[in-house]
Amino acid sequence: MTTALITGGSSGIGLGFARRFAAEGHDLVLVARDQPRLDRTAVELQSRYGVHVDTISADLATVEGCDLVEKHLGSAVVDILVNNAGHALPQPYPRGALADEERMLDLLVRAPLRLTHAAIPGMTARGHGAILNVASVAGLLPAGTYGAAKAWLIHFSESLRLDLAPRGVRVLAVCPGFTHTGAPHIDTIPDWIWLSVDQVVDQAMKDLRRRRPRSVAGRHFKLYATAVHHAPRRLAARMARSRTPKN
């Protein structure tokens, strides 16, 4: 039986991946900061799907939190890593506090960099594995520090995918648009634009099987991603001035 380790695994897209992998018979390791919520999620998944669920309470925006999860990745067999933990900021750069910006970058960039580094040796030694990095369509446009961090994660994933494919490890950049994750709803965004967590997870699993480099769910967001890719940079920058989708 294989094991999936999912950061931010007790809510939102992370919980969606946890449910999907559990339904497919994978054991789980869930990482988040809130231990009581982790415990409730573990009980729910174990009783519903009959899989084993471990939990790690860790703040991945800190060196200590990353160390804790890295040690597990280095000592246990983890076949699938989902780097999902993350958040955006309410104020665009530079209006927000610099400390908040640094903490967000630690969570969105440093944490997946370190956890992926810890997971790769075991996966390559076994000749199989998968790494899913939850980015955002915001990473396809010049969209502030959040978009810049997600752009880094997309390019990191695509580069890593080429390096690891010959060694049996698949890498996918998951790029959601606006998704109902349980976070506060943005009232100015029409309902038809929003995705469900299951839509994002369903598309990601299909694209992982197809060995695609990126996964974008929803026809409208696929069109959005295609338009951004082909648009002149001046037009893309203009598009970025409007509200950019965040998972």
PDB file of C-alpha atoms in Angstrom:
ATOM      1  CA  MET A   1       0.000   0.000   0.000  1.00  0.00           C
ATOM      2  CA  THR A   2       1.333   3.443  -0.928  1.00  0.00           C
ATOM      3  CA  THR A   3       1.388   6.586   1.204  1.00  0.00           C
ATOM      4  CA  ALA A   4       0.601  10.196   0.286  1.00  0.00           C
ATOM      5  CA  LEU A   5       1.857  13.128   2.372  1.00  0.00           C
ATOM      6  CA  ILE A   6      -0.266  16.254   1.934  1.00  0.00           C
ATOM      7  CA  THR A   7       0.532  19.680   3.371  1.00  0.00           C
ATOM      8  CA  GLY A   8      -2.474  21.787   4.259  1.00  0.00           C
ATOM      9  CA  GLY A   9      -4.278  18.461   4.261  1.00  0.00           C
ATOM     10  CA  SER A  10      -7.063  19.234   6.733  1.00  0.00           C
ATOM     11  CA  SER A  11      -9.009  21.747   4.621  1.00  0.00           C
ATOM     12  CA  GLY A  12      -9.671  23.041   1.121  1.00  0.00           C
ATOM     13  CA  ILE A  13      -7.849  21.548  -1.844  1.00  0.00           C
ATOM     14  CA  GLY A  14      -5.499  19.610   0.444  1.00  0.00           C
ATOM     15  CA  LEU A  15      -8.441  17.853   2.072  1.00  0.00           C
ATOM     16  CA  GLY A  16      -9.860  17.170  -1.390  1.00  0.00           C
ATOM     17  CA  PHE A  17      -6.650  15.377  -2.348  1.00  0.00           C
ATOM     18  CA  ALA A  18      -6.647  13.524   0.978  1.00  0.00           C
ATOM     19  CA  ARG A  19     -10.140  12.190   0.346  1.00  0.00           C
ATOM     20  CA  ARG A  20      -9.295  11.180  -3.204  1.00  0.00           C
ATOM     21  CA  PHE A  21      -6.113   9.328  -2.282  1.00  0.00           C
ATOM     22  CA  ALA A  22      -7.841   7.662   0.673  1.00  0.00           C
ATOM     23  CA  ALA A  23     -10.693   6.539  -1.601  1.00  0.00           C
ATOM     24  CA  GLU A  24      -8.079   4.943  -3.865  1.00  0.00           C
ATOM     25  CA  GLY A  25      -6.618   3.031  -0.910  1.00  0.00           C
ATOM     26  CA  HIS A  26      -3.560   5.132  -0.099  1.00  0.00           C
ATOM     27  CA  ASP A  27      -2.462   5.642   3.491  1.00  0.00           C
ATOM     28  CA  LEU A  28      -2.037   9.299   4.410  1.00  0.00           C
ATOM     29  CA  VAL A  29       0.190  11.698   6.303  1.00  0.00           C
ATOM     30  CA  LEU A  30      -1.582  15.019   6.816  1.00  0.00           C
ATOM     31  CA  VAL A  31       0.372  18.160   7.690  1.00  0.00           C
ATOM     32  CA  ALA A  32      -1.185  21.351   9.054  1.00  0.00           C
ATOM     33  CA  ARG A  33      -0.859  23.695  12.011  1.00  0.00           C
ATOM     34  CA  ASP A  34      -4.146  22.915  13.812  1.00  0.00           C
ATOM     35  CA  GLN A  35      -3.722  19.595  15.644  1.00  0.00           C
ATOM     36  CA  PRO A  36      -7.366  19.254  16.787  1.00  0.00           C
ATOM     37  CA  ARG A  37      -8.550  19.760  13.211  1.00  0.00           C
ATOM     38  CA  LEU A  38      -5.963  17.269  11.973  1.00  0.00           C
ATOM     39  CA  ASP A  39      -7.214  14.746  14.523  1.00  0.00           C
ATOM     40  CA  ARG A  40     -10.845  15.173  13.439  1.00  0.00           C
ATOM     41  CA  THR A  41      -9.888  14.831   9.787  1.00  0.00           C
ATOM     42  CA  ALA A  42      -7.833  11.706  10.482  1.00  0.00           C
ATOM     43  CA  VAL A  43     -10.729  10.042  12.317  1.00  0.00           C
ATOM     44  CA  GLU A  44     -13.135  10.907   9.497  1.00  0.00           C
ATOM     45  CA  LEU A  45     -10.870   9.521   6.757  1.00  0.00           C
ATOM     46  CA  GLN A  46      -9.920   6.379   8.665  1.00  0.00           C
ATOM     47  CA  SER A  47     -13.522   5.501   9.479  1.00  0.00           C
ATOM     48  CA  ARG A  48     -14.836   6.272   5.981  1.00  0.00           C
ATOM     49  CA  TYR A  49     -12.098   4.727   3.846  1.00  0.00           C
ATOM     50  CA  GLY A  50     -10.357   2.235   6.138  1.00  0.00           C
ATOM     51  CA  VAL A  51      -6.872   3.644   5.547  1.00  0.00           C
ATOM     52  CA  HIS A  52      -4.191   4.565   8.061  1.00  0.00           C
ATOM     53  CA  VAL A  53      -3.756   8.292   8.665  1.00  0.00           C
ATOM     54  CA  ASP A  54      -0.827   9.901  10.471  1.00  0.00           C
ATOM     55  CA  THR A  55      -0.721  13.595  11.298  1.00  0.00           C
ATOM     56  CA  ILE A  56       2.063  16.123  11.756  1.00  0.00           C
ATOM     57  CA  SER A  57       1.327  19.479  13.347  1.00  0.00           C
ATOM     58  CA  ALA A  58       3.819  21.890  11.793  1.00  0.00           C
ATOM     59  CA  ASP A  59       3.999  25.505  10.675  1.00  0.00           C
ATOM     60  CA  LEU A  60       5.743  25.254   7.300  1.00  0.00           C
ATOM     61  CA  ALA A  61       6.459  28.980   7.245  1.00  0.00           C
ATOM     62  CA  THR A  62       9.121  28.247   9.882  1.00  0.00           C
ATOM     63  CA  VAL A  63      12.427  26.429   9.644  1.00  0.00           C
ATOM     64  CA  GLU A  64      11.404  24.215  12.567  1.00  0.00           C
ATOM     65  CA  GLY A  65       8.162  23.192  10.884  1.00  0.00           C
ATOM     66  CA  CYS A  66       9.935  22.274   7.671  1.00  0.00           C
ATOM     67  CA  ASP A  67      12.567  20.325   9.627  1.00  0.00           C
ATOM     68  CA  LEU A  68       9.865  18.230  11.268  1.00  0.00           C
ATOM     69  CA  VAL A  69       8.259  17.202   7.979  1.00  0.00           C
ATOM     70  CA  GLU A  70      11.610  16.703   6.246  1.00  0.00           C
ATOM     71  CA  LYS A  71      12.635  14.212   8.931  1.00  0.00           C
ATOM     72  CA  HIS A  72       9.496  12.189   8.247  1.00  0.00           C
ATOM     73  CA  LEU A  73      10.103  12.274   4.498  1.00  0.00           C
ATOM     74  CA  GLY A  74      13.652  11.088   5.068  1.00  0.00           C
ATOM     75  CA  SER A  75      12.771   8.219   7.396  1.00  0.00           C
ATOM     76  CA  ALA A  76       9.426   6.898   6.078  1.00  0.00           C
ATOM     77  CA  VAL A  77       8.251   5.618   2.706  1.00  0.00           C
ATOM     78  CA  VAL A  78       6.261   8.388   1.020  1.00  0.00           C
ATOM     79  CA  ASP A  79       5.183   7.662  -2.540  1.00  0.00           C
ATOM     80  CA  ILE A  80       3.203  10.851  -3.227  1.00  0.00           C
ATOM     81  CA  LEU A  81       3.954  14.369  -2.006  1.00  0.00           C
ATOM     82  CA  VAL A  82       1.328  17.100  -2.363  1.00  0.00           C
ATOM     83  CA  ASN A  83       2.736  20.566  -1.619  1.00  0.00           C
ATOM     84  CA  ASN A  84      -0.520  22.398  -1.023  1.00  0.00           C
ATOM     85  CA  ALA A  85      -0.114  24.579   2.093  1.00  0.00           C
ATOM     86  CA  GLY A  86      -0.348  28.265   1.316  1.00  0.00           C
ATOM     87  CA  HIS A  87      -2.279  31.507   1.508  1.00  0.00           C
ATOM     88  CA  ALA A  88      -2.496  34.932  -0.122  1.00  0.00           C
ATOM     89  CA  LEU A  89      -2.436  38.346   1.578  1.00  0.00           C
ATOM     90  CA  PRO A  90      -5.294  40.872   1.785  1.00  0.00           C
ATOM     91  CA  GLN A  91      -3.087  43.835   0.843  1.00  0.00           C
ATOM     92  CA  PRO A  92      -0.996  43.988  -2.355  1.00  0.00           C
ATOM     93  CA  TYR A  93       2.735  44.641  -2.176  1.00  0.00           C
ATOM     94  CA  PRO A  94       4.033  46.993  -0.814  1.00  0.00           C
ATOM     95  CA  ARG A  95       0.983  48.073   1.223  1.00  0.00           C
ATOM     96  CA  GLY A  96       1.095  45.062   3.529  1.00  0.00           C
ATOM     97  CA  ALA A  97       3.599  44.349   6.281  1.00  0.00           C
ATOM     98  CA  LEU A  98       6.960  43.146   5.011  1.00  0.00           C
ATOM     99  CA  ALA A  99       7.021  40.389   7.653  1.00  0.00           C
ATOM    100  CA  ASP A 100       3.745  39.024   6.258  1.00  0.00           C
ATOM    101  CA  GLU A 101       5.194  39.042   2.736  1.00  0.00           C
ATOM    102  CA  GLU A 102       8.269  37.141   3.906  1.00  0.00           C
ATOM    103  CA  ARG A 103       6.147  34.589   5.762  1.00  0.00           C
ATOM    104  CA  MET A 104       4.003  34.019   2.655  1.00  0.00           C
ATOM    105  CA  LEU A 105       7.092  33.478   0.492  1.00  0.00           C
ATOM    106  CA  ASP A 106       8.523  31.069   3.063  1.00  0.00           C
ATOM    107  CA  LEU A 107       5.323  29.044   2.877  1.00  0.00           C
ATOM    108  CA  LEU A 108       4.824  29.179  -0.899  1.00  0.00           C
ATOM    109  CA  VAL A 109       8.446  28.833  -2.032  1.00  0.00           C
ATOM    110  CA  ARG A 110      10.849  27.673   0.646  1.00  0.00           C
ATOM    111  CA  ALA A 111       8.608  24.963   2.102  1.00  0.00           C
ATOM    112  CA  PRO A 112       7.910  23.115  -1.199  1.00  0.00           C
ATOM    113  CA  LEU A 113      11.566  23.519  -2.174  1.00  0.00           C
ATOM    114  CA  ARG A 114      12.728  21.867   1.037  1.00  0.00           C
ATOM    115  CA  LEU A 115      10.070  19.158   1.259  1.00  0.00           C
ATOM    116  CA  THR A 116      10.563  18.169  -2.370  1.00  0.00           C
ATOM    117  CA  HIS A 117      14.306  17.964  -1.780  1.00  0.00           C
ATOM    118  CA  ALA A 118      13.666  15.626   1.146  1.00  0.00           C
ATOM    119  CA  ALA A 119      11.219  13.419  -0.778  1.00  0.00           C
ATOM    120  CA  ILE A 120      13.197  12.908  -3.993  1.00  0.00           C
ATOM    121  CA  PRO A 121      15.946  10.529  -2.753  1.00  0.00           C
ATOM    122  CA  GLY A 122      13.466   7.904  -1.574  1.00  0.00           C
ATOM    123  CA  MET A 123      11.301   8.177  -4.670  1.00  0.00           C
ATOM    124  CA  THR A 124      14.190   7.894  -7.102  1.00  0.00           C
ATOM    125  CA  ALA A 125      15.721   5.007  -5.147  1.00  0.00           C
ATOM    126  CA  ARG A 126      12.424   3.108  -5.440  1.00  0.00           C
ATOM    127  CA  GLY A 127      11.998   4.107  -9.085  1.00  0.00           C
ATOM    128  CA  HIS A 128       8.535   5.575  -8.694  1.00  0.00           C
ATOM    129  CA  GLY A 129       6.697   8.450  -7.064  1.00  0.00           C
ATOM    130  CA  ALA A 130       4.669  11.587  -7.697  1.00  0.00           C
ATOM    131  CA  ILE A 131       4.964  15.209  -6.609  1.00  0.00           C
ATOM    132  CA  LEU A 132       1.999  17.551  -7.005  1.00  0.00           C
ATOM    133  CA  ASN A 133       2.685  21.237  -6.404  1.00  0.00           C
ATOM    134  CA  VAL A 134      -0.472  23.294  -5.953  1.00  0.00           C
ATOM    135  CA  ALA A 135       0.229  26.591  -7.693  1.00  0.00           C
ATOM    136  CA  SER A 136      -2.414  28.897  -9.220  1.00  0.00           C
ATOM    137  CA  VAL A 137      -3.414  30.471 -12.507  1.00  0.00           C
ATOM    138  CA  ALA A 138      -2.238  33.650 -10.748  1.00  0.00           C
ATOM    139  CA  GLY A 139       1.251  32.355 -11.491  1.00  0.00           C
ATOM    140  CA  LEU A 140       0.631  32.783 -15.222  1.00  0.00           C
ATOM    141  CA  LEU A 141       0.416  36.581 -14.970  1.00  0.00           C
ATOM    142  CA  PRO A 142       2.483  39.342 -13.337  1.00  0.00           C
ATOM    143  CA  ALA A 143       0.252  39.406 -10.255  1.00  0.00           C
ATOM    144  CA  GLY A 144       2.197  40.676  -7.255  1.00  0.00           C
ATOM    145  CA  THR A 145       4.230  38.615  -4.832  1.00  0.00           C
ATOM    146  CA  TYR A 146       1.577  35.890  -4.594  1.00  0.00           C
ATOM    147  CA  GLY A 147       1.571  35.452  -8.368  1.00  0.00           C
ATOM    148  CA  ALA A 148       5.373  35.606  -8.448  1.00  0.00           C
ATOM    149  CA  ALA A 149       5.615  32.831  -5.851  1.00  0.00           C
ATOM    150  CA  LYS A 150       3.134  30.667  -7.775  1.00  0.00           C
ATOM    151  CA  ALA A 151       5.032  31.353 -11.012  1.00  0.00           C
ATOM    152  CA  TRP A 152       8.185  30.090  -9.307  1.00  0.00           C
ATOM    153  CA  LEU A 153       6.343  26.932  -8.239  1.00  0.00           C
ATOM    154  CA  ILE A 154       5.070  26.300 -11.780  1.00  0.00           C
ATOM    155  CA  HIS A 155       8.513  26.674 -13.351  1.00  0.00           C
ATOM    156  CA  PHE A 156      10.136  24.666 -10.559  1.00  0.00           C
ATOM    157  CA  SER A 157       7.656  21.854 -11.173  1.00  0.00           C
ATOM    158  CA  GLU A 158       8.125  21.819 -14.934  1.00  0.00           C
ATOM    159  CA  SER A 159      11.912  21.790 -14.654  1.00  0.00           C
ATOM    160  CA  LEU A 160      11.812  19.044 -12.022  1.00  0.00           C
ATOM    161  CA  ARG A 161       9.408  17.025 -14.154  1.00  0.00           C
ATOM    162  CA  LEU A 162      11.982  16.824 -16.952  1.00  0.00           C
ATOM    163  CA  ASP A 163      14.782  15.881 -14.557  1.00  0.00           C
ATOM    164  CA  LEU A 164      12.853  13.171 -12.709  1.00  0.00           C
ATOM    165  CA  ALA A 165      10.837  11.541 -15.502  1.00  0.00           C
ATOM    166  CA  PRO A 166      13.692   9.181 -16.465  1.00  0.00           C
ATOM    167  CA  ARG A 167      13.812   8.027 -12.845  1.00  0.00           C
ATOM    168  CA  GLY A 168      10.127   7.143 -12.603  1.00  0.00           C
ATOM    169  CA  VAL A 169       8.913  10.197 -10.676  1.00  0.00           C
ATOM    170  CA  ARG A 170       6.031  12.268 -12.040  1.00  0.00           C
ATOM    171  CA  VAL A 171       5.732  15.984 -11.233  1.00  0.00           C
ATOM    172  CA  LEU A 172       2.628  18.092 -11.820  1.00  0.00           C
ATOM    173  CA  ALA A 173       1.932  21.795 -11.309  1.00  0.00           C
ATOM    174  CA  VAL A 174      -1.721  22.122 -10.269  1.00  0.00           C
ATOM    175  CA  CYS A 175      -3.023  25.571 -11.255  1.00  0.00           C
ATOM    176  CA  PRO A 176      -6.492  26.260  -9.827  1.00  0.00           C
ATOM    177  CA  GLY A 177      -8.482  29.397 -10.441  1.00  0.00           C
ATOM    178  CA  PHE A 178     -11.083  30.711  -7.980  1.00  0.00           C
ATOM    179  CA  THR A 179     -12.035  27.661  -5.900  1.00  0.00           C
ATOM    180  CA  HIS A 180     -14.514  27.186  -3.060  1.00  0.00           C
ATOM    181  CA  THR A 181     -12.124  26.037  -0.313  1.00  0.00           C
ATOM    182  CA  GLY A 182     -13.978  27.232   2.782  1.00  0.00           C
ATOM    183  CA  ALA A 183     -12.093  30.542   2.794  1.00  0.00           C
ATOM    184  CA  PRO A 184     -14.124  33.800   2.785  1.00  0.00           C
ATOM    185  CA  HIS A 185     -16.091  34.189  -0.457  1.00  0.00           C
ATOM    186  CA  ILE A 186     -15.307  37.091  -2.821  1.00  0.00           C
ATOM    187  CA  ASP A 187     -18.743  38.569  -3.515  1.00  0.00           C
ATOM    188  CA  THR A 188     -17.648  40.486  -6.608  1.00  0.00           C
ATOM    189  CA  ILE A 189     -16.783  37.259  -8.474  1.00  0.00           C
ATOM    190  CA  PRO A 190     -19.776  35.718 -10.323  1.00  0.00           C
ATOM    191  CA  ASP A 191     -20.825  32.259  -9.164  1.00  0.00           C
ATOM    192  CA  TRP A 192     -20.231  30.653 -12.580  1.00  0.00           C
ATOM    193  CA  ILE A 193     -16.502  31.397 -12.354  1.00  0.00           C
ATOM    194  CA  TRP A 194     -15.935  29.415  -9.170  1.00  0.00           C
ATOM    195  CA  LEU A 195     -14.658  25.839  -9.160  1.00  0.00           C
ATOM    196  CA  SER A 196     -15.320  23.156  -6.593  1.00  0.00           C
ATOM    197  CA  VAL A 197     -12.454  21.365  -4.869  1.00  0.00           C
ATOM    198  CA  ASP A 198     -13.548  18.124  -6.552  1.00  0.00           C
ATOM    199  CA  GLN A 199     -13.225  19.723 -10.004  1.00  0.00           C
ATOM    200  CA  VAL A 200      -9.653  20.740  -9.241  1.00  0.00           C
ATOM    201  CA  VAL A 201      -8.740  17.327  -7.831  1.00  0.00           C
ATOM    202  CA  ASP A 202     -10.477  15.390 -10.641  1.00  0.00           C
ATOM    203  CA  GLN A 203      -8.599  17.332 -13.307  1.00  0.00           C
ATOM    204  CA  ALA A 204      -5.288  17.012 -11.461  1.00  0.00           C
ATOM    205  CA  MET A 205      -5.608  13.242 -11.188  1.00  0.00           C
ATOM    206  CA  LYS A 206      -6.420  12.964 -14.904  1.00  0.00           C
ATOM    207  CA  ASP A 207      -3.455  15.163 -15.822  1.00  0.00           C
ATOM    208  CA  LEU A 208      -1.140  13.238 -13.498  1.00  0.00           C
ATOM    209  CA  ARG A 209      -2.083   9.980 -15.241  1.00  0.00           C
ATOM    210  CA  ARG A 210      -1.540  11.650 -18.621  1.00  0.00           C
ATOM    211  CA  ARG A 211       1.855  12.937 -17.451  1.00  0.00           C
ATOM    212  CA  ARG A 212       0.948  16.526 -18.277  1.00  0.00           C
ATOM    213  CA  PRO A 213       3.187  19.333 -16.953  1.00  0.00           C
ATOM    214  CA  ARG A 214       0.298  21.527 -15.727  1.00  0.00           C
ATOM    215  CA  SER A 215      -3.280  20.983 -14.624  1.00  0.00           C
ATOM    216  CA  VAL A 216      -5.908  23.692 -15.091  1.00  0.00           C
ATOM    217  CA  ALA A 217      -9.506  22.812 -14.190  1.00  0.00           C
ATOM    218  CA  GLY A 218     -12.575  24.402 -15.761  1.00  0.00           C
ATOM    219  CA  ARG A 219     -13.097  25.299 -19.401  1.00  0.00           C
ATOM    220  CA  HIS A 220     -13.067  29.031 -18.665  1.00  0.00           C
ATOM    221  CA  PHE A 221      -9.768  28.820 -16.798  1.00  0.00           C
ATOM    222  CA  LYS A 222      -8.277  26.667 -19.569  1.00  0.00           C
ATOM    223  CA  LEU A 223      -9.201  29.426 -22.029  1.00  0.00           C
ATOM    224  CA  TYR A 224      -7.779  31.990 -19.631  1.00  0.00           C
ATOM    225  CA  ALA A 225      -4.477  30.089 -19.379  1.00  0.00           C
ATOM    226  CA  THR A 226      -4.260  29.732 -23.167  1.00  0.00           C
ATOM    227  CA  ALA A 227      -4.999  33.422 -23.728  1.00  0.00           C
ATOM    228  CA  VAL A 228      -2.389  34.486 -21.196  1.00  0.00           C
ATOM    229  CA  HIS A 229       0.199  32.195 -22.764  1.00  0.00           C
ATOM    230  CA  HIS A 230      -0.268  33.687 -26.216  1.00  0.00           C
ATOM    231  CA  ALA A 231      -0.998  37.313 -25.271  1.00  0.00           C
ATOM    232  CA  PRO A 232       1.710  39.986 -25.695  1.00  0.00           C
ATOM    233  CA  ARG A 233       3.348  40.842 -22.387  1.00  0.00           C
ATOM    234  CA  ARG A 234       1.865  44.343 -22.445  1.00  0.00           C
ATOM    235  CA  LEU A 235      -1.642  42.899 -22.715  1.00  0.00           C
ATOM    236  CA  ALA A 236      -0.876  40.248 -20.088  1.00  0.00           C
ATOM    237  CA  ALA A 237       0.247  42.984 -17.685  1.00  0.00           C
ATOM    238  CA  ARG A 238      -3.011  44.835 -18.333  1.00  0.00           C
ATOM    239  CA  MET A 239      -4.981  41.665 -17.608  1.00  0.00           C
ATOM    240  CA  ALA A 240      -3.078  41.277 -14.344  1.00  0.00           C
ATOM    241  CA  ARG A 241      -4.321  44.647 -13.113  1.00  0.00           C
ATOM    242  CA  SER A 242      -7.786  43.124 -12.738  1.00  0.00           C
ATOM    243  CA  ARG A 243      -8.401  40.740  -9.854  1.00  0.00           C
ATOM    244  CA  THR A 244      -6.320  37.606 -10.424  1.00  0.00           C
ATOM    245  CA  PRO A 245      -7.664  34.144  -9.485  1.00  0.00           C
ATOM    246  CA  LYS A 246      -6.249  32.712  -6.276  1.00  0.00           C
ATOM    247  CA  ASN A 247      -6.805  29.159  -5.061  1.00  0.00           C
TER     248      ASN A 247
END
